Amino acid sequence: MKKPLLYIFVVILTVLNSCKNEKPKQIVENLIVETIPIEIPKKTIDTMITKEFVLGKFDYRTHHAFEKVSVSHSSKTIYLNKKCYEAFIKMYNHAKADSIDLIIISGTRNFYEQKSIWERKWKKYASLKPKTRALKILEYSSMPTSSRHHWGTDMDLNNLNNSYFEKGKGLKIYNWLEKHAKTYGFSQVYTDKTGGRTGYNMEKWHWSFMPLAETYLEFYNNNISYTDITGFEGSEQAKEVDIIKNYVNGISKK
């Protein structure tokens, strides 16, 4: 009798240890999903952060921390930070199981791509005075060197109009994101301004992977000054509109 009892005891211990070593999981509605760690160890991030990186002055297509997004997840050729994309895929699969279709329509943009967008709009509003001109563009577009899209942590989803997310399919997508995106580390950083948020207008399509973005923002605030915000038309307006305080840091505190 002793041998069978000993065998059963060993089996129980094996099962318990197996369960103990599993990754934590969270039950969300009818789907079991792996939880995303709130923080990524800073050692794995700090080695890649430089002034050039946070200013967008690098080639993300060849950068070791970036990855090309699958055509099944995007509307065009898009790159994201690998950690951000890994989290998005988990969120995408959960959304798909809930009959919600997420599609990335914009991801990483470096300094030169943002410069192209900015200078096109700078010419468009040429009739306005310089500061008014800059403020008009800054309703929805960042100055080069000041965009979160430089970091590969931020993406635009489905549609670039707030009205799309206010009814029908768009509203279902937005409600789902509000409820579940935080589980995967994502946050809508440009909310409405009723709480005193400054900077860009509300963007219901813009979602940021906070475990990385918060660290990059901290580095930006500690290392970037107005002398670094140059190299494009209208750059002298950066200080006039206080771009670092009002826009780079003009994000939701939720």
Short mmCIF file of C-alpha atoms in Angstrom, two decimals:
data_model
loop_
_atom_site.label_atom_id
_atom_site.label_comp_id
_atom_site.label_asym_id
_atom_site.label_seq_id
_atom_site.Cartn_x
_atom_site.Cartn_y
_atom_site.Cartn_z
CA MET A 1 0.00 0.00 0.00
CA LYS A 2 2.87 2.41 0.67
CA LYS A 3 4.11 2.50 -2.93
CA PRO A 4 0.78 3.54 -4.52
CA LEU A 5 0.31 6.27 -1.90
CA LEU A 6 3.79 7.59 -2.53
CA TYR A 7 3.16 7.57 -6.30
CA ILE A 8 -0.09 9.55 -5.91
CA PHE A 9 1.67 12.09 -3.68
CA VAL A 10 4.43 12.62 -6.28
CA VAL A 11 1.86 13.09 -9.08
CA ILE A 12 -0.02 15.73 -7.02
CA LEU A 13 3.22 17.65 -6.33
CA THR A 14 4.12 17.57 -10.04
CA VAL A 15 0.73 19.00 -11.05
CA LEU A 16 0.91 21.74 -8.41
CA ASN A 17 4.41 22.80 -9.51
CA SER A 18 3.31 22.82 -13.13
CA CYS A 19 0.42 25.17 -12.33
CA LYS A 20 2.70 27.35 -10.24
CA ASN A 21 5.07 27.97 -13.16
CA GLU A 22 2.38 28.98 -15.66
CA LYS A 23 2.13 32.63 -16.76
CA PRO A 24 -0.68 34.52 -15.03
CA LYS A 25 -3.86 34.58 -17.08
CA GLN A 26 -6.93 36.74 -16.91
CA ILE A 27 -10.46 35.75 -17.86
CA VAL A 28 -12.01 38.45 -20.03
CA GLU A 29 -15.64 37.73 -20.95
CA ASN A 30 -15.53 34.32 -22.66
CA LEU A 31 -11.87 34.46 -23.63
CA ILE A 32 -8.83 33.56 -21.54
CA VAL A 33 -5.92 35.86 -22.40
CA GLU A 34 -2.35 36.26 -21.20
CA THR A 35 -1.98 39.44 -19.18
CA ILE A 36 0.55 42.03 -20.34
CA PRO A 37 3.06 43.14 -17.70
CA ILE A 38 2.47 46.72 -16.61
CA GLU A 39 6.20 47.43 -16.76
CA ILE A 40 8.95 46.22 -19.06
CA PRO A 41 12.32 46.00 -17.22
CA LYS A 42 14.09 49.32 -17.82
CA LYS A 43 17.37 47.55 -18.58
CA THR A 44 15.84 46.18 -21.76
CA ILE A 45 14.77 49.69 -22.84
CA ASP A 46 17.50 52.05 -21.69
CA THR A 47 20.21 50.56 -23.91
CA MET A 48 18.41 51.71 -27.07
CA ILE A 49 17.31 55.20 -25.99
CA THR A 50 19.32 58.09 -27.43
CA LYS A 51 18.47 61.66 -28.32
CA GLU A 52 18.38 60.68 -31.98
CA PHE A 53 15.90 57.92 -31.17
CA VAL A 54 13.33 60.04 -29.32
CA LEU A 55 13.72 62.79 -31.95
CA GLY A 56 12.91 60.30 -34.70
CA LYS A 57 16.26 60.69 -36.44
CA PHE A 58 16.89 57.03 -37.25
CA ASP A 59 15.78 54.40 -39.74
CA TYR A 60 13.18 52.20 -38.04
CA ARG A 61 13.20 49.81 -41.01
CA THR A 62 16.66 48.59 -40.04
CA HIS A 63 16.46 49.19 -36.27
CA HIS A 64 16.71 45.97 -34.24
CA ALA A 65 13.81 46.94 -31.96
CA PHE A 66 11.30 47.42 -34.79
CA GLU A 67 9.23 45.00 -36.81
CA LYS A 68 7.16 45.17 -39.97
CA VAL A 69 3.45 44.73 -39.26
CA SER A 70 1.65 41.87 -40.98
CA VAL A 71 -0.72 42.78 -43.83
CA SER A 72 -3.49 41.09 -41.84
CA HIS A 73 -3.12 43.80 -39.17
CA SER A 74 -2.49 46.90 -41.30
CA SER A 75 -3.78 48.87 -44.26
CA LYS A 76 -0.30 49.57 -45.71
CA THR A 77 3.39 49.03 -44.97
CA ILE A 78 3.78 49.89 -41.28
CA TYR A 79 6.47 49.28 -38.65
CA LEU A 80 6.08 49.20 -34.86
CA ASN A 81 8.30 48.60 -31.88
CA LYS A 82 8.39 44.81 -31.42
CA LYS A 83 7.07 44.94 -27.85
CA CYS A 84 4.23 47.19 -28.92
CA TYR A 85 3.34 44.95 -31.85
CA GLU A 86 3.45 41.82 -29.68
CA ALA A 87 0.92 43.41 -27.32
CA PHE A 88 -1.23 44.58 -30.24
CA ILE A 89 -1.46 41.05 -31.66
CA LYS A 90 -2.82 39.77 -28.35
CA MET A 91 -5.32 42.63 -28.28
CA TYR A 92 -6.23 42.03 -31.93
CA ASN A 93 -6.96 38.33 -31.27
CA HIS A 94 -9.18 39.16 -28.30
CA ALA A 95 -11.04 41.79 -30.33
CA LYS A 96 -11.49 39.34 -33.20
CA ALA A 97 -13.05 36.82 -30.81
CA ASP A 98 -15.51 39.56 -29.81
CA SER A 99 -16.30 40.32 -33.49
CA ILE A 100 -14.34 43.59 -33.37
CA ASP A 101 -12.04 44.35 -36.31
CA LEU A 102 -8.94 46.39 -35.51
CA ILE A 103 -6.73 47.65 -38.32
CA ILE A 104 -3.57 49.76 -37.97
CA ILE A 105 -3.62 52.63 -40.45
CA SER A 106 -0.51 54.45 -39.20
CA GLY A 107 2.43 53.46 -37.00
CA THR A 108 6.03 54.60 -36.79
CA ARG A 109 6.98 57.81 -38.57
CA ASN A 110 10.52 59.14 -38.36
CA PHE A 111 11.65 62.77 -38.39
CA TYR A 112 11.76 63.00 -42.18
CA GLU A 113 8.27 61.56 -42.69
CA GLN A 114 6.84 63.88 -40.04
CA LYS A 115 8.70 66.79 -41.63
CA SER A 116 7.01 66.05 -44.94
CA ILE A 117 3.56 66.13 -43.30
CA TRP A 118 4.35 69.27 -41.32
CA GLU A 119 5.83 71.28 -44.20
CA ARG A 120 2.96 70.36 -46.53
CA LYS A 121 0.53 71.84 -43.99
CA TRP A 122 2.87 74.79 -43.31
CA LYS A 123 2.52 75.73 -46.97
CA LYS A 124 -1.24 75.10 -46.90
CA TYR A 125 -1.74 77.69 -44.15
CA ALA A 126 0.74 80.23 -45.57
CA SER A 127 -1.80 83.07 -45.26
CA LEU A 128 -1.79 82.84 -41.45
CA LYS A 129 0.64 84.52 -39.07
CA PRO A 130 3.48 82.17 -38.00
CA LYS A 131 2.23 81.32 -34.50
CA THR A 132 -1.39 80.97 -35.65
CA ARG A 133 -0.12 78.86 -38.53
CA ALA A 134 1.72 76.50 -36.17
CA LEU A 135 -1.24 76.25 -33.80
CA LYS A 136 -3.55 75.37 -36.70
CA ILE A 137 -1.33 72.47 -37.75
CA LEU A 138 -0.91 71.38 -34.14
CA GLU A 139 -4.61 70.72 -33.81
CA TYR A 140 -3.89 67.21 -35.13
CA SER A 141 -0.29 67.02 -36.43
CA SER A 142 3.00 67.07 -34.51
CA MET A 143 6.11 69.07 -35.19
CA PRO A 144 8.99 66.85 -36.34
CA THR A 145 11.14 65.82 -33.32
CA SER A 146 8.08 66.01 -31.03
CA SER A 147 5.87 63.16 -32.23
CA ARG A 148 5.12 60.01 -30.23
CA HIS A 149 4.93 58.22 -33.58
CA HIS A 150 8.73 58.51 -33.73
CA TRP A 151 9.00 55.90 -30.98
CA GLY A 152 7.05 53.02 -32.54
CA THR A 153 4.78 52.89 -29.51
CA ASP A 154 1.84 54.78 -30.96
CA MET A 155 -0.59 53.79 -33.68
CA ASP A 156 -3.73 55.05 -35.36
CA LEU A 157 -6.58 52.56 -35.64
CA ASN A 158 -9.34 52.15 -38.24
CA ASN A 159 -10.21 55.77 -39.08
CA LEU A 160 -8.79 59.29 -38.65
CA ASN A 161 -12.12 60.96 -37.85
CA ASN A 162 -13.62 61.22 -34.37
CA SER A 163 -17.10 61.10 -35.91
CA TYR A 164 -16.44 57.54 -37.16
CA PHE A 165 -16.17 56.34 -33.55
CA GLU A 166 -19.43 57.98 -32.47
CA LYS A 167 -21.93 55.65 -34.13
CA GLY A 168 -22.41 52.21 -35.62
CA LYS A 169 -19.37 49.97 -36.11
CA GLY A 170 -16.96 52.71 -35.09
CA LEU A 171 -18.71 53.24 -31.76
CA LYS A 172 -18.56 49.50 -31.03
CA ILE A 173 -14.82 49.53 -31.75
CA TYR A 174 -14.23 52.54 -29.51
CA ASN A 175 -16.30 51.15 -26.65
CA TRP A 176 -14.38 47.88 -26.87
CA LEU A 177 -11.04 49.69 -26.80
CA GLU A 178 -12.07 51.81 -23.83
CA LYS A 179 -12.97 48.64 -21.95
CA HIS A 180 -10.12 46.32 -22.95
CA ALA A 181 -7.12 48.23 -24.37
CA LYS A 182 -5.60 48.87 -20.94
CA THR A 183 -5.38 45.10 -20.39
CA TYR A 184 -2.74 45.06 -23.12
CA GLY A 185 -0.93 48.26 -22.07
CA PHE A 186 -2.62 50.65 -24.51
CA SER A 187 -4.11 54.04 -23.68
CA GLN A 188 -5.86 56.82 -25.61
CA VAL A 189 -3.47 59.64 -24.77
CA TYR A 190 -5.34 62.42 -26.61
CA THR A 191 -8.69 62.50 -24.86
CA ASP A 192 -11.01 65.52 -24.59
CA LYS A 193 -9.72 68.57 -22.71
CA THR A 194 -12.39 68.87 -20.03
CA GLY A 195 -9.86 67.83 -17.40
CA GLY A 196 -7.40 70.56 -18.37
CA ARG A 197 -5.35 68.53 -20.86
CA THR A 198 -3.40 70.75 -23.27
CA GLY A 199 -2.11 70.25 -26.79
CA TYR A 200 -3.63 68.28 -29.64
CA ASN A 201 -7.36 67.90 -30.09
CA MET A 202 -9.04 64.67 -29.10
CA GLU A 203 -8.01 61.68 -31.23
CA LYS A 204 -10.14 58.60 -30.62
CA TRP A 205 -8.03 56.66 -33.11
CA HIS A 206 -4.64 57.25 -31.44
CA TRP A 207 -3.52 54.55 -28.97
CA SER A 208 -0.19 54.40 -27.17
CA PHE A 209 1.67 51.42 -25.68
CA MET A 210 2.40 52.94 -22.28
CA PRO A 211 4.94 50.45 -20.81
CA LEU A 212 7.45 51.75 -23.39
CA ALA A 213 6.11 55.23 -24.15
CA GLU A 214 6.29 56.38 -20.53
CA THR A 215 10.01 55.58 -20.41
CA TYR A 216 10.68 57.32 -23.73
CA LEU A 217 8.76 60.39 -22.55
CA GLU A 218 10.80 60.50 -19.35
CA PHE A 219 14.02 60.40 -21.38
CA TYR A 220 12.69 63.11 -23.71
CA ASN A 221 11.88 65.43 -20.82
CA ASN A 222 15.30 64.90 -19.24
CA ASN A 223 17.40 65.25 -22.40
CA ILE A 224 15.63 67.32 -25.07
CA SER A 225 15.55 71.13 -25.21
CA TYR A 226 14.34 73.66 -27.77
CA THR A 227 17.78 73.71 -29.39
CA ASP A 228 17.06 70.14 -30.54
CA ILE A 229 13.76 71.05 -32.22
CA THR A 230 15.11 72.30 -35.54
CA GLY A 231 15.51 71.34 -39.19
CA PHE A 232 12.07 72.11 -40.57
CA GLU A 233 10.03 75.13 -41.66
CA GLY A 234 8.44 76.92 -38.73
CA SER A 235 10.70 75.31 -36.14
CA GLU A 236 11.22 78.71 -34.48
CA GLN A 237 7.58 78.49 -33.35
CA ALA A 238 8.33 75.49 -31.11
CA LYS A 239 9.26 77.72 -28.19
CA GLU A 240 6.47 80.19 -28.96
CA VAL A 241 3.80 77.51 -28.48
CA ASP A 242 5.79 75.74 -25.73
CA ILE A 243 5.72 72.49 -27.68
CA ILE A 244 7.38 70.36 -25.00
CA LYS A 245 5.12 71.39 -22.14
CA ASN A 246 1.85 71.78 -24.00
CA TYR A 247 2.09 69.10 -26.68
CA VAL A 248 4.76 66.48 -25.93
CA ASN A 249 3.41 66.36 -22.38
CA GLY A 250 -0.16 67.25 -23.28
CA ILE A 251 -1.48 63.76 -22.72
CA SER A 252 -4.22 62.26 -20.61
CA LYS A 253 -3.20 61.60 -17.01
CA LYS A 254 -5.64 58.71 -16.63
#
